[in-house]
Amino acid sequence: MDLYAIYLVSDSVGETADVVIRSALYQFETENYQLKKYSYVQTTEEIEEICAKAADDRKAMIFYTFVKKEMADYMKERIEQAKLIGVDIYSPILTGLGQLFQLPAKEKPGMNRQLNEDYFNRVEAIEFSVKYDDGRDPRGIEKADIVLVGVSRTSKTPLSIYLANKNVKVANIPLFPESKPPKEIFTIAPERIIGLVNSPKKLNEVRKERLKTLGLPPSASYAGMERILEELEYADKIMKQIGCEIVDVSNKAIEETADHILHYMDVMNISRKQL
């Protein structure tokens, strides 16, 4: 028994046509068909070849998704000339949305796939920043796009997550006199390290608030000015030893600091790694 030939033709991966047609096929109690998928169709010559193959199949139908109008029009013309059955999935949708928004479509194949890749890259960056937060695993230093260093309450963690939402893989390392920083921060390129500093007064305020949320007295040494100055002096020594970029976060919102770092990455031509 001859199978019905269902052609799925696209100028990109063809996910849209595949999902739509497979969903529609569930409405029919038959398996008497064969899907023939043609992805990344970019030329009229390829359309000619596909239509010729479909014409040779006695029971064929073509579903196509072209974002470029000229390609969709050419496919429609060839289908009519070959007396085939064809359905343009994309064009009516693009035309309708264009009328609604009063804007032309970009006509760039693969935009949906690109958006999906951006989404998964962002998720990966967030997972990375959580995994290598607060110096949990120094191995993340060599894998990160950017490494943040600084004393406690200089916004290292929230800044890491914010940058991760911009697809930047961030590791952050706390600096305090009682612990030597990981050796990796002295072996990677210094331009990939950002030192975060805060004013003693601001640190005193935020640390007192932190102690309050933990149910501890604000008089604890953690929030004391003597301790804060000791930590800042130690962190300054380490940052100068590294030779890294230093950002004062005392009067900056997270967004401002993140914008500064992103601009710095562009200026220094720091690329975002793929794990």
XYZ file of C-alpha atoms in Angstrom:
275
model
C 0.000 0.000 0.000
C 1.356 3.404 -0.992
C 1.947 5.758 1.906
C 0.760 9.347 1.811
C 3.805 11.624 1.571
C 3.716 14.660 3.861
C 6.455 17.139 3.046
C 7.622 19.578 5.728
C 9.701 22.336 4.167
C 11.390 25.191 6.048
C 14.128 27.791 5.700
C 15.233 26.927 9.261
C 15.102 23.772 11.396
C 11.415 23.242 10.652
C 10.284 22.871 14.269
C 7.118 24.918 13.722
C 5.818 22.802 10.842
C 6.830 19.613 12.626
C 4.934 20.471 15.827
C 1.825 21.735 14.011
C 1.537 18.779 11.616
C 2.242 16.119 14.231
C -0.382 17.673 16.459
C -2.913 17.640 13.602
C -2.076 14.035 12.709
C -3.258 12.899 16.145
C -6.792 13.749 14.975
C -6.685 10.993 12.358
C -6.712 7.274 13.134
C -4.150 6.277 10.565
C -0.464 5.583 10.273
C -0.603 5.382 6.507
C 1.746 8.313 5.932
C 5.400 9.212 5.754
C 6.904 12.521 6.885
C 9.597 13.916 4.633
C 11.406 16.828 6.244
C 13.509 19.403 4.367
C 15.273 21.924 6.602
C 17.333 25.018 5.776
C 15.895 25.425 2.285
C 17.455 28.648 1.029
C 17.212 28.632 -2.779
C 14.568 28.400 -5.476
C 16.525 25.490 -6.944
C 15.905 23.503 -3.768
C 12.195 24.324 -3.994
C 12.168 23.087 -7.588
C 13.764 19.810 -6.535
C 11.362 19.268 -3.627
C 8.300 19.960 -5.759
C 9.580 17.554 -8.428
C 9.935 14.821 -5.809
C 6.451 15.554 -4.443
C 5.018 15.351 -7.975
C 6.516 11.872 -8.334
C 4.669 10.792 -5.209
C 1.099 9.996 -6.185
C -0.260 10.987 -2.758
C 1.641 14.014 -1.549
C 1.043 17.249 0.343
C 3.503 20.040 1.143
C 3.447 22.121 4.327
C 5.958 24.939 4.371
C 7.243 27.687 6.652
C 9.253 30.423 4.969
C 9.761 33.733 6.736
C 10.998 35.330 3.507
C 7.963 36.339 1.471
C 9.688 35.812 -1.883
C 10.482 32.200 -0.981
C 6.923 31.540 0.252
C 5.519 33.084 -2.939
C 7.804 30.989 -5.104
C 6.828 27.801 -3.276
C 3.149 28.623 -3.730
C 3.686 29.261 -7.445
C 5.555 25.989 -7.988
C 2.961 23.982 -6.032
C 0.187 25.399 -8.227
C 2.142 24.718 -11.414
C 2.771 21.108 -10.373
C -0.901 20.713 -9.368
C 0.095 19.708 -5.853
C -1.649 20.322 -2.530
C 0.225 22.807 -0.366
C -0.332 24.773 2.830
C 1.618 27.892 3.771
C 1.709 27.786 7.578
C 3.670 30.963 8.292
C 2.624 33.647 5.794
C -0.968 34.229 7.053
C 0.358 34.563 10.613
C 3.125 36.994 9.626
C 0.712 39.016 7.497
C -1.841 39.224 10.316
C 0.712 40.266 12.923
C 2.165 42.810 10.507
C -1.278 44.372 10.093
C -1.832 44.377 13.848
C 1.532 45.918 14.761
C 1.816 48.031 11.620
C 5.371 46.718 11.314
C 7.213 44.651 8.702
C 8.419 41.181 9.665
C 12.203 40.785 10.041
C 12.187 37.844 7.596
C 15.139 36.226 9.392
C 14.967 32.412 9.531
C 15.745 30.660 12.814
C 14.744 33.483 15.180
C 12.696 31.088 17.336
C 15.645 28.727 17.665
C 17.929 31.636 18.519
C 15.558 32.732 21.291
C 15.501 29.189 22.665
C 19.294 29.080 22.675
C 19.426 32.414 24.518
C 16.994 31.061 27.105
C 18.987 27.885 27.746
C 22.270 29.819 27.850
C 20.737 32.093 30.472
C 19.556 29.126 32.560
C 23.032 27.585 32.291
C 24.646 30.854 33.424
C 22.304 31.101 36.428
C 23.040 27.506 37.442
C 26.753 28.235 37.071
C 26.579 31.332 39.272
C 24.680 29.445 41.974
C 27.134 26.531 41.868
C 30.169 28.773 42.195
C 28.717 31.311 44.618
C 30.643 32.507 47.668
C 33.798 30.528 46.884
C 32.117 27.129 47.192
C 34.268 25.579 44.489
C 37.426 27.368 43.277
C 37.364 25.302 40.074
C 34.691 27.689 38.829
C 37.230 30.520 38.706
C 38.899 29.164 35.574
C 35.552 28.400 33.905
C 33.889 31.748 34.617
C 33.563 34.695 32.265
C 33.964 37.068 35.215
C 35.079 36.517 38.817
C 33.854 38.897 41.519
C 35.943 39.356 44.670
C 35.218 41.454 47.727
C 34.453 41.518 51.428
C 31.096 40.447 52.812
C 28.069 42.611 51.826
C 29.491 44.083 48.635
C 26.614 42.604 46.591
C 28.637 39.736 45.123
C 25.783 37.193 45.054
C 22.923 39.401 43.769
C 25.271 40.877 41.186
C 26.300 37.367 40.078
C 22.669 36.379 39.530
C 21.859 39.634 37.733
C 24.789 39.156 35.358
C 23.807 35.512 34.855
C 20.484 36.778 33.501
C 22.598 38.568 30.893
C 24.212 35.210 29.962
C 27.417 35.926 31.892
C 28.904 33.026 33.882
C 30.084 34.453 37.195
C 31.994 33.000 40.123
C 32.389 35.056 43.276
C 34.986 34.812 46.027
C 34.739 36.360 49.519
C 37.850 38.049 50.882
C 38.583 38.072 54.619
C 41.876 38.061 56.559
C 41.411 34.626 58.160
C 41.392 32.782 54.826
C 43.793 32.800 51.903
C 42.065 33.428 48.555
C 42.158 30.533 46.053
C 45.394 30.375 44.060
C 43.342 30.436 40.833
C 42.604 34.162 41.152
C 46.326 34.817 40.728
C 46.693 32.580 37.667
C 43.805 33.683 35.423
C 43.892 36.895 33.381
C 43.450 39.834 35.815
C 41.013 41.581 33.458
C 38.519 38.765 34.133
C 38.433 39.686 37.828
C 36.350 42.507 39.267
C 37.048 43.760 42.784
C 34.010 45.127 44.603
C 34.433 47.678 47.390
C 31.984 49.491 49.635
C 32.378 52.458 51.992
C 32.986 51.638 55.673
C 29.861 53.564 56.654
C 27.663 51.686 54.170
C 29.131 48.337 55.207
C 28.449 49.173 58.832
C 24.797 49.887 57.998
C 24.136 46.818 55.841
C 25.955 44.475 58.186
C 23.917 45.700 61.157
C 20.763 44.998 59.119
C 22.105 41.565 58.246
C 22.724 40.771 61.921
C 19.220 41.938 62.770
C 17.658 39.551 60.236
C 19.718 36.728 61.747
C 18.495 37.619 65.241
C 21.988 38.632 66.385
C 22.980 41.796 68.259
C 24.160 44.688 66.030
C 27.154 45.112 68.338
C 28.762 41.898 67.011
C 32.300 42.393 65.669
C 31.095 41.549 62.131
C 29.493 45.005 61.913
C 32.126 46.812 63.962
C 34.050 49.594 62.243
C 37.420 48.199 63.352
C 36.650 44.843 61.737
C 35.310 46.462 58.571
C 38.430 48.601 58.122
C 40.633 45.546 58.670
C 38.748 43.592 55.973
C 38.798 46.482 53.503
C 42.544 46.943 53.970
C 43.111 43.230 53.400
C 40.853 43.159 50.306
C 42.601 46.239 48.878
C 45.952 44.490 49.246
C 44.692 41.388 47.405
C 43.060 43.399 44.603
C 46.231 45.411 44.027
C 48.232 42.181 43.964
C 45.888 40.825 41.283
C 45.834 44.089 39.348
C 42.105 43.810 38.684
C 39.398 46.328 37.865
C 37.850 47.799 41.047
C 34.247 49.002 41.302
C 32.880 50.990 44.245
C 29.315 49.765 44.849
C 28.537 52.034 47.821
C 26.290 54.409 45.867
C 25.285 52.125 43.008
C 22.225 49.979 42.405
C 22.858 46.399 41.261
C 21.775 47.382 37.740
C 24.311 50.221 37.599
C 27.176 48.009 38.733
C 26.137 45.299 36.262
C 26.020 47.826 33.408
C 29.510 49.019 34.345
C 30.824 45.435 34.273
C 29.114 44.609 30.967
C 30.584 47.762 29.413
C 33.989 46.835 30.834
C 33.694 43.355 29.276
C 32.948 44.928 25.892
C 35.872 47.349 26.163
C 38.256 44.598 27.258
C 36.845 42.230 24.616
C 36.046 39.559 27.205
C 34.007 36.870 25.456
C 31.404 34.713 27.144
C 32.512 31.093 27.312
C 30.445 28.114 26.209
C 30.654 25.213 28.644
